[in-house]
Amino acid sequence: MNRCCPLANVRIVLSHTSHPGNIGATARAMKTMGLSTLYLVNPKSFPDHEADVRASNARDILEQASVVSNLEEALHDTVLTVAMTARLRNLSHRILDARQAAKALLEHASNSPVALVFGRESSGLTTVEISKCQLTVHIPTNPDYSSLNLAAAVQIMAYELRMALTETTLIPPQQPAYQLANFQEIELFYRHLEQAMIDSGFLDPKQPKRLMQRLHRMFARTQLEKEEVNILRGILSALEKHRSA
Amino acid sequence: MNRCCPLANVRIVLSHTSHPGNIGATARAMKTMGLSTLYLVNPKSFPDHEADVRASNARDILEQASVVSNLEEALHDTVLTVAMTARLRNLSHRILDARQAAKALLEHASNSPVALVFGRESSGLTTVEISKCQLTVHIPTNPDYSSLNLAAAVQIMAYELRMALTETTLIPPQQPAYQLANFQEIELFYRHLEQAMIDSGFLDPKQPKRLMQRLHRMFARTQLEKEEVNILRGILSALEKHRSA
């Protein structure tokens, strides 16, 4: 159990996985999102070279993985267990979507271990396995082709867990790399632009229509920076100068 | 273009993919979420047996994929292009997280093609490739290990697109008041602007510095509309014409 980081309390449990490549890809998917605790219930082949290859630099997750012989061992000590289901079966369990399930898991993971359980590649979890879990989670998919790869399903859940943890705060508020132009600088630019348009005959001051208004709207959307105003005014000056030369 | 289903207007573009397995896994990731349009820019090996194997029952996506020789072809006709970036580089572009980017893409996909662009497995997109896009998207990851597999990144984005679709289906697609300029129109404008800057002496083609890059960045933020491109090119033409008169 880990009180400092809820993600460390989230176990990913793979039951009876056939393809070792999927175990490796699962490790990588987990590590990219900050998960680290992997349980393997009766994997067909593990350890396995293919798992190592697909794990890339997440082999530490494989090395620390717990290989157990039944689901009960993998769920030992957990306070919330969520079963992944590909089909919206007439299940007795409450079904959450991936986002809701991630929130539910994290809510409890601050204090205690929780588990997210994935079944066989071909047939998913058995009814008996599902009955050992408290909730089921379904990832919304294309109804005509819902065959998510096992590691892809883990990736989506791991991503939702990370998103739930951070509520998108992982991207630090962007410090504007450049300084925005102030009101006066922009006004001077507009006047410069308007004069250049008049001098060149593009804008008829007697019939201005809504041209300046449209340009205002466009540059307002841009949120011009100081240097950009300088560049734009530089271009205008060069074109005017060249013209009068 | 497809007005009935926004997901059909979302292109997944993979640039210079090394591992055919990732192309197959991408096709499967796409199809599970209802995406179908795949562009491959100079893939190292395609078609390929490994791609077919990993695609599972999504081989139809591979069969219909467009293989092109440069990014411009893949972006033809799109009105919004989003570049995937693994690192939070000091980029000039606005950075969205996966959820925000999915919403932005879907907003425009009701009416026109949009693209989500992924780079090489090893190094991501080049600066030049990113400069051809309007927004960048970053998937929040573990800062100590952010190495998402290519197909896993596609899976997360495809999932977020489907989630965004589910959330927005109750809201009627908003008709944008103005029509966005497409990729070619914007490219022609850039060429026009560059030539005018060279002719007027503002830009020295032997020492271009990063001037065009800065202008790209500025107009990418603006998300130019068709009529705005026409106005801007009209201003340039008037200034040039007046000059040569």
Tab-separated table of C-alpha atoms in Angstrom, chain A residues 19-28 45-56 58-59 62:
chain	number	residue	atom	x	y	z
A	19	HIS	CA	0.200	-13.677	-26.023
A	20	PRO	CA	3.322	-12.617	-24.120
A	21	GLY	CA	3.589	-9.605	-26.444
A	22	ASN	CA	0.443	-8.265	-24.841
A	23	ILE	CA	1.996	-8.598	-21.400
A	24	GLY	CA	4.998	-6.557	-22.535
A	25	ALA	CA	2.827	-3.923	-24.203
A	26	THR	CA	0.726	-3.762	-21.037
A	27	ALA	CA	3.842	-3.024	-18.968
A	28	ARG	CA	4.773	-0.201	-21.324
A	45	SER	CA	4.147	-17.881	-21.292
A	46	PHE	CA	6.034	-15.694	-18.859
A	47	PRO	CA	8.787	-14.555	-18.703
A	48	ASP	CA	9.105	-14.423	-22.472
A	49	HIS	CA	11.369	-12.691	-24.960
A	50	GLU	CA	8.421	-11.219	-26.845
A	51	ALA	CA	7.122	-9.633	-23.641
A	52	ASP	CA	10.536	-8.060	-23.022
A	53	VAL	CA	10.681	-6.662	-26.554
A	54	ARG	CA	7.252	-5.088	-26.413
A	55	ALA	CA	7.862	-3.704	-22.935
A	56	SER	CA	10.674	-1.559	-24.317
A	58	ALA	CA	9.289	-0.802	-19.034
A	59	ARG	CA	10.917	-4.165	-18.299
A	62	LEU	CA	7.737	-7.137	-15.815
